[in-house]
Short mmCIF file of C-alpha atoms in Angstrom, two decimals:
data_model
loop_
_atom_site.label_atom_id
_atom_site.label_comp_id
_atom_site.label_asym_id
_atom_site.label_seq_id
_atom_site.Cartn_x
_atom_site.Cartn_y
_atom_site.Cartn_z
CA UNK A 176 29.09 103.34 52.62
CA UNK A 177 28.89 103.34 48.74
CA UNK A 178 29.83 99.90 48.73
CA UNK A 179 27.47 98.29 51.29
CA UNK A 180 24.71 100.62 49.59
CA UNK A 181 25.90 98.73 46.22
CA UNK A 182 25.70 95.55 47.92
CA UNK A 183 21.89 96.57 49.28
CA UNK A 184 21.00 97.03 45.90
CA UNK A 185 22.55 93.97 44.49
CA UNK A 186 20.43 91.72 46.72
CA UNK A 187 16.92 93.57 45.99
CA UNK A 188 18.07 92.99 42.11
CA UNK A 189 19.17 89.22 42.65
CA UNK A 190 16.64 87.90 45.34
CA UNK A 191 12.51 88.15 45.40
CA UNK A 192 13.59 88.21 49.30
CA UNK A 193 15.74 89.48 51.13
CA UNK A 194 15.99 89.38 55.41
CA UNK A 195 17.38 92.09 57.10
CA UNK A 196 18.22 92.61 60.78
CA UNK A 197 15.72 95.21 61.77
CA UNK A 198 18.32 96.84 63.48
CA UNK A 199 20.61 97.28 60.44
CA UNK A 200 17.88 99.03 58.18
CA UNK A 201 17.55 101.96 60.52
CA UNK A 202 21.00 102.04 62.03
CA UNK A 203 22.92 102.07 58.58
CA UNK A 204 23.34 105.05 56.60
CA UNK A 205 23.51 103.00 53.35
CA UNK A 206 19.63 101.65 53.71
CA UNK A 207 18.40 104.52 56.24
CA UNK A 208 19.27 107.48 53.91
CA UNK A 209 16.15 106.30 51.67
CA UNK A 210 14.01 106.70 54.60
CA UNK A 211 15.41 109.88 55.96
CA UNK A 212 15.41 111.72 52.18
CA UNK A 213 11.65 111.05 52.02
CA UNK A 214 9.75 111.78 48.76
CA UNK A 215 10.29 109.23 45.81
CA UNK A 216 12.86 107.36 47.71
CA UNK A 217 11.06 106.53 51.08
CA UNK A 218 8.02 105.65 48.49
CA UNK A 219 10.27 103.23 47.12
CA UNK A 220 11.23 101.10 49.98
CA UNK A 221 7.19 101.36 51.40
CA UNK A 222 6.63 99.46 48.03
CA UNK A 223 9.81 96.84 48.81
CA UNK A 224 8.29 96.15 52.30
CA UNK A 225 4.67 96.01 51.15
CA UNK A 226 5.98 93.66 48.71
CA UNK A 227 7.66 91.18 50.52
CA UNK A 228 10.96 92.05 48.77
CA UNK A 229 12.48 93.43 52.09
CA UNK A 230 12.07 91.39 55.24
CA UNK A 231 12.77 92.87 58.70
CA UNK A 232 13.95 90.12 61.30
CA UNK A 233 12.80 90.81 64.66
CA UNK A 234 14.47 89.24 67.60
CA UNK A 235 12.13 90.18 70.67
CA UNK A 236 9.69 92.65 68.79
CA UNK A 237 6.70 91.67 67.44
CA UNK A 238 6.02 94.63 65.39
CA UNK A 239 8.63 96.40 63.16
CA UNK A 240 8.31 100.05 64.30
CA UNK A 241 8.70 98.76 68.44
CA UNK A 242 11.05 100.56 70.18
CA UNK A 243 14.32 99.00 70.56
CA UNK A 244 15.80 97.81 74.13
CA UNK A 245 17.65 100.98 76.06
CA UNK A 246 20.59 99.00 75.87
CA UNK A 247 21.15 98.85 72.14
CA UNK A 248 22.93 101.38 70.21
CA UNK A 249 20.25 103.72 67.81
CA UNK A 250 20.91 105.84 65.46
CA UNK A 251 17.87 108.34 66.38
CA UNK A 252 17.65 110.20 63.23
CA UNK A 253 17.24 106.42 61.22
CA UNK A 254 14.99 104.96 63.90
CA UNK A 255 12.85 108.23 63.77
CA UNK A 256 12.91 108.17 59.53
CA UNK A 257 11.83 103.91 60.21
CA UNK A 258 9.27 105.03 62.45
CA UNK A 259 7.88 107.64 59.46
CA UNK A 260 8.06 104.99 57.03
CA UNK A 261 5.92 102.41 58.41
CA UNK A 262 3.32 104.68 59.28
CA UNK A 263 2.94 105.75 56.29
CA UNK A 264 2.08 102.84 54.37
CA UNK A 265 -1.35 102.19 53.25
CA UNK A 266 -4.18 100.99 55.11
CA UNK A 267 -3.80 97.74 52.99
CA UNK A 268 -0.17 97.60 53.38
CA UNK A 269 1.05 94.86 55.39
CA UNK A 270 4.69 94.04 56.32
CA UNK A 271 6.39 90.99 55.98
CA UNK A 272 8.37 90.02 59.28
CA UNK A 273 10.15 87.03 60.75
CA UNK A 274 11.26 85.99 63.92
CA UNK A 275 12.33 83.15 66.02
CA UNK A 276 8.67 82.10 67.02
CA UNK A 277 5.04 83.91 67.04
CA UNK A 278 3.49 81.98 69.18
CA UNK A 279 2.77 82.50 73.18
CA UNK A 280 2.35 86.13 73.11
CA UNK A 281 1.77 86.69 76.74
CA UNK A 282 5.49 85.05 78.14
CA UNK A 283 7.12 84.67 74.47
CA UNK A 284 9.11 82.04 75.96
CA UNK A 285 9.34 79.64 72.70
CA UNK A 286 10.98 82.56 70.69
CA UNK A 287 13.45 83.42 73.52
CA UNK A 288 14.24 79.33 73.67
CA UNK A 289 14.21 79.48 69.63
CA UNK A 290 16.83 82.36 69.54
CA UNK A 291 18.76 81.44 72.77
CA UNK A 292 19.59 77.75 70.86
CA UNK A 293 19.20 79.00 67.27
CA UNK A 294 21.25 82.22 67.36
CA UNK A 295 22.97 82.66 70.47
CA UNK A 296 24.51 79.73 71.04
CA UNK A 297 25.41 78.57 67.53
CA UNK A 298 27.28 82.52 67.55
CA UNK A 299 28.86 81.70 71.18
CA UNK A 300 29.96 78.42 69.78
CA UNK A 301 31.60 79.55 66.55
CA UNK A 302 33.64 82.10 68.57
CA UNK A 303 34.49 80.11 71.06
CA UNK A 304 36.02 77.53 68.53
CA UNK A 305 38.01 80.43 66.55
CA UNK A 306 41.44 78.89 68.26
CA UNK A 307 40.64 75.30 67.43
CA UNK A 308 40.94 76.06 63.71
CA UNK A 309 44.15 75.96 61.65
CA UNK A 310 45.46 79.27 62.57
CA UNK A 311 47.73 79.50 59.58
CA UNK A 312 45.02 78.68 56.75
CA UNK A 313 42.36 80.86 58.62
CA UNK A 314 45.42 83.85 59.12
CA UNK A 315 45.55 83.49 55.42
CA UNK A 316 41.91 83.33 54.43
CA UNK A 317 41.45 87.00 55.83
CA UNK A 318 44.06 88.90 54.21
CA UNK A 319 46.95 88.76 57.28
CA UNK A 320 50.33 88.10 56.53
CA UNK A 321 52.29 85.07 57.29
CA UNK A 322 54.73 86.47 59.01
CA UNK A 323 51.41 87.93 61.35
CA UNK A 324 50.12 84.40 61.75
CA UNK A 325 51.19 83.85 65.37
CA UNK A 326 50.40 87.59 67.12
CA UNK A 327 46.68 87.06 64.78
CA UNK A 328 46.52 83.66 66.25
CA UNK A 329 47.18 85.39 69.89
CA UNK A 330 44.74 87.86 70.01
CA UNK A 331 42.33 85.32 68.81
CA UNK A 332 42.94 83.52 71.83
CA UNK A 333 42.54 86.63 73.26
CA UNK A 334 38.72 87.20 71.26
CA UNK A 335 37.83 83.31 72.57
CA UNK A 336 39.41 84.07 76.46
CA UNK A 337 36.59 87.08 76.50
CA UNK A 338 34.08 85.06 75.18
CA UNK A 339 34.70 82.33 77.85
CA UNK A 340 34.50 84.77 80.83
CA UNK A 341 31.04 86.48 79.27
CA UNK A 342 29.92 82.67 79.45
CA UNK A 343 31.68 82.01 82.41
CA UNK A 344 29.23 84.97 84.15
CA UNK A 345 26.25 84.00 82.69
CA UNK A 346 26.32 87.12 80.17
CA UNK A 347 25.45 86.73 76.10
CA UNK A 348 27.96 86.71 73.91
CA UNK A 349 26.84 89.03 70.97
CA UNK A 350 28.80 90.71 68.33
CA UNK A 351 28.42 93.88 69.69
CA UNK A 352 30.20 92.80 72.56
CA UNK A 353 33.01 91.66 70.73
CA UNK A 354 32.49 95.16 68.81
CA UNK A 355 33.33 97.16 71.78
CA UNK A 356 36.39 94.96 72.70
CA UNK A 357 38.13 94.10 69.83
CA UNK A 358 36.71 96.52 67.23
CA UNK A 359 35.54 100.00 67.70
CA UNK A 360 36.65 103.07 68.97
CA UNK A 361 35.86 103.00 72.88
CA UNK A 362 32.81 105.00 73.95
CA UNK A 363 31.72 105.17 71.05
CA UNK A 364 28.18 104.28 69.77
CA UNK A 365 28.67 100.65 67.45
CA UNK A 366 26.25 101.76 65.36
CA UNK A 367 28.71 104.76 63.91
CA UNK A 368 31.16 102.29 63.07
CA UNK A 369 34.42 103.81 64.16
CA UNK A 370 36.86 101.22 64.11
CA UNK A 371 39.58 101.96 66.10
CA UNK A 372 43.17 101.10 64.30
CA UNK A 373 45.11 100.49 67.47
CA UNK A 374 43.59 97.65 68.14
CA UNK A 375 45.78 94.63 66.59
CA UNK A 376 43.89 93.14 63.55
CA UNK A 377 40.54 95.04 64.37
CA UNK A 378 39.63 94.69 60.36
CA UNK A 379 40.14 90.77 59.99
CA UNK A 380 38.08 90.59 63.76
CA UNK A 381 35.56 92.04 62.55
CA UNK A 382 35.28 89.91 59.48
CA UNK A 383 35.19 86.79 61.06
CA UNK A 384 32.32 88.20 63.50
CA UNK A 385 30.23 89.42 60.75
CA UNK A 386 30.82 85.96 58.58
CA UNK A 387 29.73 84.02 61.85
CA UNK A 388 26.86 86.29 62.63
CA UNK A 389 25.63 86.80 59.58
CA UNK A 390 26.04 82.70 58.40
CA UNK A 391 24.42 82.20 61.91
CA UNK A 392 21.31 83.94 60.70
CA UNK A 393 20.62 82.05 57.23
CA UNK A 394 21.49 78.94 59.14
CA UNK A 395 18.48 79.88 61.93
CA UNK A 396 16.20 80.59 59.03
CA UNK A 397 17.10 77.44 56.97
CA UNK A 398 18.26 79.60 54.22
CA UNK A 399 21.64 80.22 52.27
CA UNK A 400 23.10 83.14 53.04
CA UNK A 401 23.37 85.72 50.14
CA UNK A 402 26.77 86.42 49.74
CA UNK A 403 28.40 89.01 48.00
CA UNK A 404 31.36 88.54 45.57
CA UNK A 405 35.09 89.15 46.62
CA UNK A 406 33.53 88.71 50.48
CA UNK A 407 34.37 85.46 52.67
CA UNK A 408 33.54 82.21 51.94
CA UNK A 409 32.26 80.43 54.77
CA UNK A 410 35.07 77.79 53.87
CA UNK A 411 37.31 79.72 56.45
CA UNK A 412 35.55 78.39 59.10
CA UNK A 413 36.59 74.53 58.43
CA UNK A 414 33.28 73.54 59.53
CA UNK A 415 32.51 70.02 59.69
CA UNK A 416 28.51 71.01 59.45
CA UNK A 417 25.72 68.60 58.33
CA UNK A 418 24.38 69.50 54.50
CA UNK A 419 20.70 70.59 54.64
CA UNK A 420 17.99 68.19 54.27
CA UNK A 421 17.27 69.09 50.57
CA UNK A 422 17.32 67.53 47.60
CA UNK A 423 20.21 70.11 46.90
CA UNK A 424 22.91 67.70 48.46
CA UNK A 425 25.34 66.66 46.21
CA UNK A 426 27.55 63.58 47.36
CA UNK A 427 28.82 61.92 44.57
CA UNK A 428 32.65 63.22 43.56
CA UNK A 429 31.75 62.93 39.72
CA UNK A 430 28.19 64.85 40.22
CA UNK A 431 29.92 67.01 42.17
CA UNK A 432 32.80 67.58 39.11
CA UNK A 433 29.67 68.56 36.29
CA UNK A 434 29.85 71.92 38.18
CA UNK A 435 33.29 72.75 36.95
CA UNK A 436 33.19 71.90 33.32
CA UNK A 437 33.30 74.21 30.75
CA UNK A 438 30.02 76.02 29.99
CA UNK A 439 29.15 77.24 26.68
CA UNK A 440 26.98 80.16 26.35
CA UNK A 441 25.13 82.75 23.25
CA UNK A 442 27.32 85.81 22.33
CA UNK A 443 26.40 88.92 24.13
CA UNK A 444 25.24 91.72 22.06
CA UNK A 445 25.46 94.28 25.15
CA UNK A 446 29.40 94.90 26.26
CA UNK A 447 28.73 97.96 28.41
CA UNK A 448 27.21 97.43 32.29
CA UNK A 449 26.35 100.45 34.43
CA UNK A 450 30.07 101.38 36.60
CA UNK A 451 28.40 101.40 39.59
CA UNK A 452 24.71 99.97 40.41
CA UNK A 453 24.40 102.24 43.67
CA UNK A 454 24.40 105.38 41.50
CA UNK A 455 20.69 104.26 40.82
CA UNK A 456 18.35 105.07 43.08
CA UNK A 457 16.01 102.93 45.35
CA UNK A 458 13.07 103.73 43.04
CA UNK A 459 14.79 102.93 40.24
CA UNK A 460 15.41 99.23 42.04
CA UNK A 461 11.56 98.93 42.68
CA UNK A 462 10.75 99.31 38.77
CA UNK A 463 13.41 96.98 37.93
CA UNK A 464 11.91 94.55 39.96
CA UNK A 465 8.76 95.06 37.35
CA UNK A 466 10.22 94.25 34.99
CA UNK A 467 9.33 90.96 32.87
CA UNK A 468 12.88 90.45 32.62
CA UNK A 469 13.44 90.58 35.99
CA UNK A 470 11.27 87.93 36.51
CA UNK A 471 12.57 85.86 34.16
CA UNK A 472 15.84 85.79 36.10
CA UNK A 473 14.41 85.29 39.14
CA UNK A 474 12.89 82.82 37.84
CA UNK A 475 15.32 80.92 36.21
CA UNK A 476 17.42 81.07 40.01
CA UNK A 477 15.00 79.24 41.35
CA UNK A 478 14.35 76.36 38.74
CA UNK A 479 18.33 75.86 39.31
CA UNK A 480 18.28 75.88 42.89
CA UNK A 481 15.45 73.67 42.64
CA UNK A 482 17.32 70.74 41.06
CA UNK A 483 21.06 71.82 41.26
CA UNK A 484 22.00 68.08 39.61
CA UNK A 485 20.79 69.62 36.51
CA UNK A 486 23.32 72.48 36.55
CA UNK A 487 25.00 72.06 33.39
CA UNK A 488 21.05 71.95 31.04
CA UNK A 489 19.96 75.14 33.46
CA UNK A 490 23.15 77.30 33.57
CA UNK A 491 22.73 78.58 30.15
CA UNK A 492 18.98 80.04 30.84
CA UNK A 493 20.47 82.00 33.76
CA UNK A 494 23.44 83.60 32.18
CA UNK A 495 20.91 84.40 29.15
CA UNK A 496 18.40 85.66 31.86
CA UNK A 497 21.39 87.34 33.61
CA UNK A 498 22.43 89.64 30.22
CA UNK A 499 18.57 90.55 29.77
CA UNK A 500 18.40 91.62 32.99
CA UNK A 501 21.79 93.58 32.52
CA UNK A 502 19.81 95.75 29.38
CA UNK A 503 16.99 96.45 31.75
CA UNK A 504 19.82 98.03 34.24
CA UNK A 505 21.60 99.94 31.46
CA UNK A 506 18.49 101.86 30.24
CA UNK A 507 17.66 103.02 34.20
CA UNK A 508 21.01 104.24 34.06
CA UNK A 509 21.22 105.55 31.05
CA UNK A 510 17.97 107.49 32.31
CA UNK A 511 20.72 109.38 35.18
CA UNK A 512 23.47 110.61 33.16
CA UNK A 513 25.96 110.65 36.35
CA UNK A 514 25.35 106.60 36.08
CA UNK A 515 28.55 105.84 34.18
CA UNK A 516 28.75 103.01 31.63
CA UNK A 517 31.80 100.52 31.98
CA UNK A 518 33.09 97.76 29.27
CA UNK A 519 31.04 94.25 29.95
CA UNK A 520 32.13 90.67 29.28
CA UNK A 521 29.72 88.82 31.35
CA UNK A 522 31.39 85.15 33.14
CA UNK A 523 29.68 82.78 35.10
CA UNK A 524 32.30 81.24 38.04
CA UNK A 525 31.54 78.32 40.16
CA UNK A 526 33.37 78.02 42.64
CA UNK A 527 33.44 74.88 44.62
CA UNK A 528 34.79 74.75 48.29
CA UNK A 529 35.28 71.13 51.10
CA UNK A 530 37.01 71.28 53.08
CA UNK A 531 39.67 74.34 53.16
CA UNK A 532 39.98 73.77 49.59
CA UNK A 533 38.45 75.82 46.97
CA UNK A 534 38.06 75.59 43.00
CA UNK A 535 37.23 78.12 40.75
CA UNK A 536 35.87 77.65 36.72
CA UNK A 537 35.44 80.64 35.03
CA UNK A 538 33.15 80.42 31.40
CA UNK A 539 32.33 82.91 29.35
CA UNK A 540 32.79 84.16 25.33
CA UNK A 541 36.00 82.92 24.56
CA UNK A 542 36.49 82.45 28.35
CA UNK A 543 37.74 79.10 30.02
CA UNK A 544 39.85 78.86 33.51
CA UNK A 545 39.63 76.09 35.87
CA UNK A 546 42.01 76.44 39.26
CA UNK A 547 42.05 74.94 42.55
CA UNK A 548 43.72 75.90 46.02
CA UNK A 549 43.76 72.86 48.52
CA UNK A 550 45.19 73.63 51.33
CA UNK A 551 45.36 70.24 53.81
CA UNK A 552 42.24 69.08 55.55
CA UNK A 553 41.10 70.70 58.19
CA UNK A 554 38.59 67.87 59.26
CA UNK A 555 38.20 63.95 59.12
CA UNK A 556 35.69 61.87 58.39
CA UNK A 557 33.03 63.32 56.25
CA UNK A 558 33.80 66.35 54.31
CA UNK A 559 31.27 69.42 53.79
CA UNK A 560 30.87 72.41 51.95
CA UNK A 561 29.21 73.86 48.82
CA UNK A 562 28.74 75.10 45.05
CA UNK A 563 28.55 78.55 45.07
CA UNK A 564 27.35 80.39 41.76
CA UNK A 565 29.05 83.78 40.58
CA UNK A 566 27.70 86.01 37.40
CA UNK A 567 30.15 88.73 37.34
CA UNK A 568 32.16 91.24 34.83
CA UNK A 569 35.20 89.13 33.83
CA UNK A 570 36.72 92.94 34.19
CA UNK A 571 36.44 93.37 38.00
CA UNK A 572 34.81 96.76 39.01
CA UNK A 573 33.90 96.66 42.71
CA UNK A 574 30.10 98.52 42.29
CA UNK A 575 28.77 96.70 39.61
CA UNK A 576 26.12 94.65 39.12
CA UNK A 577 26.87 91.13 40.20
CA UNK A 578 25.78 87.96 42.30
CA UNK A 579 27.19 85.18 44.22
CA UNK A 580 24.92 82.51 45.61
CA UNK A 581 25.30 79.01 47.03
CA UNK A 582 23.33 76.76 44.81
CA UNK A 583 23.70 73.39 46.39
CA UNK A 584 25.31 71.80 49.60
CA UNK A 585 28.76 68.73 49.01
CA UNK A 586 28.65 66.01 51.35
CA UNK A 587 31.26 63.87 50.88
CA UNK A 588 31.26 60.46 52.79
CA UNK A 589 35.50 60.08 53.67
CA UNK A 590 38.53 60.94 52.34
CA UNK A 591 38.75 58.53 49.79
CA UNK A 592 35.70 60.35 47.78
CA UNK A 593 37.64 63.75 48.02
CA UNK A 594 40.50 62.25 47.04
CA UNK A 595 38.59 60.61 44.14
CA UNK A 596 36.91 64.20 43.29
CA UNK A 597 40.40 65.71 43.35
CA UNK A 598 42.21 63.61 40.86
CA UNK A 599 39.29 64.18 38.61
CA UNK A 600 39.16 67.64 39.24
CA UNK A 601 43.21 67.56 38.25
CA UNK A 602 42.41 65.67 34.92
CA UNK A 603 40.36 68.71 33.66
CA UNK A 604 42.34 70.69 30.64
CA UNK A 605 44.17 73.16 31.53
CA UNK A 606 43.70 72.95 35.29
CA UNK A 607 46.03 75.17 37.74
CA UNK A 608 46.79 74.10 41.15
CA UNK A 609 48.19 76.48 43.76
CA UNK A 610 49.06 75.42 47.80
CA UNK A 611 47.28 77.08 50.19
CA UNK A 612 44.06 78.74 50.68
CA UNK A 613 42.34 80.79 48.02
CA UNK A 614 41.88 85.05 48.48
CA UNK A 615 39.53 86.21 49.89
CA UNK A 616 38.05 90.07 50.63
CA UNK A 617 35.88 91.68 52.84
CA UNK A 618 32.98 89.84 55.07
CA UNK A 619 29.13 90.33 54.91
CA UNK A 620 25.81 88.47 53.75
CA UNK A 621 22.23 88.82 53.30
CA UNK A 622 20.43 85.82 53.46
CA UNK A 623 18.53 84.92 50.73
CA UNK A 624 14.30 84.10 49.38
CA UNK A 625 12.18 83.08 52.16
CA UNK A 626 8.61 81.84 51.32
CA UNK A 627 5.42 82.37 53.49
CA UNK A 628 6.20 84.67 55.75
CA UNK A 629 4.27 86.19 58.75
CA UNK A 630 3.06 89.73 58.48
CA UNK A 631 2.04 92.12 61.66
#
């Protein structure tokens, strides 16, 4: 729990938004303990939803404290300490939500059409097509061993054969479906999270199904998912999915190489970061979010978001933003003497994926690595992916503070402009090349600022 309740905080620190599955804030110990401790704490995430900083999505509801569907698994004590919450906000308070569709209250029919072709099937899809990827780069990609690949790539089939018959019959195919089957501890409630470990590669099923649902989500919203560092990269998928229509496309191989030069940035004067952000509390969060350097970060995201071809001008004025920000986190702590202090040297890694090939650059003070795993193609044609952004400790600690966000979308046209982008990419100095796909760790995102939102 400590580390999803570190990864909770990270997004309220690194996003002016961020959407949750109503389902998930009262059904996960990690967000729901805030509501059941009361006092300061349940204050604290009134003031997040007033705000607009947390978002419930609703699927069928259209209010946020509506019961849920007999058929779902509750946690009663977190739906109860939701329930509290919301009805004590203010009079004034209002609560940002978003769903599928608002219109047609009466029948509701558009949002069931929106989330039937927006949700469901994109999810039923992406399961479905589990066998038709390369079995050995995807075996790889979540942490199985090669001599594994073939029974992983069985049961699998075995995860896409279920899925069929659901579809076959008519039924949904949801993750908590797939849960019960392939995941959890039988007769147990999903919400609990028992994972039983006799059932053959439970832990890598159950990354893949929370990559696809939770990629599935940002994708319905129009939104980049939020994803948190050392988790899955979407890469594993080998999609061969159409780059957003924003001006955050990149498509040229040379435009696309800025992103992995070297990056020079001001010495840091702080070299200590709280060990572990979750031993702040959720109040603590909210007056961080006050801050004027908070802001500023914020901020700065969004001018490079904005115009992602102007990475290498707008880099430096996030990393600066980014070690602000980090002196405004070490005085809250400092203000809890059980928040420990570790040693700091802030980098900033890009990392690059098409394909089922990934590149890394790591910059920092006195800091410069550039490496690449390309594994072989996984698609023809045109070649997607993205340019994901990474501010971390260059000394790994698993609780800190730090942020991983895709910044822009790669579409390139054919092979010939990957190969193009990869012999540049080899011509950088001291450039590494391993075969294969790149590590990767545990699954899980929170998508990521959405504007204008409805409130109930």
């Amino acid at each position: 729990m400590t580390e999803v309740r570190a990864e909770y905080f990270r997004s309220l620190i690194n996003a002016s938004q961020v959407v949750i599955n109503r389902a998930f804030i009262y059904n996960n110990d990690a967000i729901n303990r805030d509501l059941r401790e009361g006092g300061e704490a349940r204050e604290a995430h009134r003031r997040l939803l007033a705000s607009g900083a947390i978002v419930p999505f609703l699927f069928w509801e259209r209010h946020p404290a509506e019961e849920p569907p007999a058929h779902l698994h509750v946690r009663p004590t977190g739906f109860t300490a939701w329930q509290e919450t919301l009805a004590g906000l203010r009079s004034d308070d209002r609560v940002h939500c978003v769903r599928m569709s608002w219109e047609d209250p009466e029948r509701d029919q558009e949002n069931r059409d929106r989330t039937r072709t927006r949700l469901f099937q994109p999810f039923t899809e992406k399961v479905q097509g589990l066998t038709a990827k390369d079995i050995d780069i995807l075996a790889a990609q979540v942490g199985v061993d090669r001599r594994d690949a073939d029974r992983f790539g069985q049961r699998l089939g075995e995860v896409v054969a279920f899925s069929n018959s659901l579809s076959v019959r008519r039924q949904p195919v949801v993750r908590n479906t797939l849960y019960e089957e392939f995941v959890t501890v039988p007769g147990t409630n999903v919400a609990e999270g028992r994972y039983d470990r006799d059932k053959p590669f439970a832990a890598e099923i159950k990354q893949l199904l929370d990559l696809i649902y939770s990629v599935n989500l940002a994708d319905a919203l129009g939104r980049y998912p939020l994803t948190p560092v050392g988790s899955l990269r979407r890469v594993v998928l080998q999609e061969a999915r159409e780059a957003r229509a924003t001006p955050g496309v990149v498509e040229d191989p040379e435009q696309l190489l800025t992103f992995l030069r070297r990056q020079t940035f001001a010495a840091v004067q702080d070299h200590l970061t709280p060990a572990a952000v979750n031993e702040l509390t959720l109040h603590d969060i909210w007056r961080l979010r006050q801050a004027p350097a908070w802001h500023d970060y914020v901020r700065a995201f969004g001018e490079l978001t904005a115009a992602p071809e102007a990475f290498h001008d707008s880099v430096g004025r996030v990393f600066d933003r980014y070690v602000r920000l980090n002196s405004e986190i070490l005085k809250l702590a400092q203000e809890r003497r059980q928040a420990r202090p570790n040693p700091w040297r802030p980098v900033v890694e890009v990392v690059v994926t098409i394909g089922a090939a990934v590149f890394t650059a790591v910059s920092g003070e006195d800091v410069w690595e550039v490496a690449g795993a390309a594994a072989p193609l996984a698609v023809t044609g045109s070649l997607s992916g993205s340019v994901q952004l990474v501010l971390r400790n260059r000394i790994h600690g698993r609780q800190e503070q730090k942020f991983a966000r895709e910044i822009a979308n790669v579409r390139l046209a054919s092979a010939r402009e990957w190969e193009q982008f990869h012999d540049l990419v080899r011509r950088l100095p001291g450039y590494r090349e391993a075969a294969g796909p790149a590590p990767t760790g545990r699954a899980g995102t929170t998508t990521q600022d959405n504007e204008d939102l409805p409130e109930y």
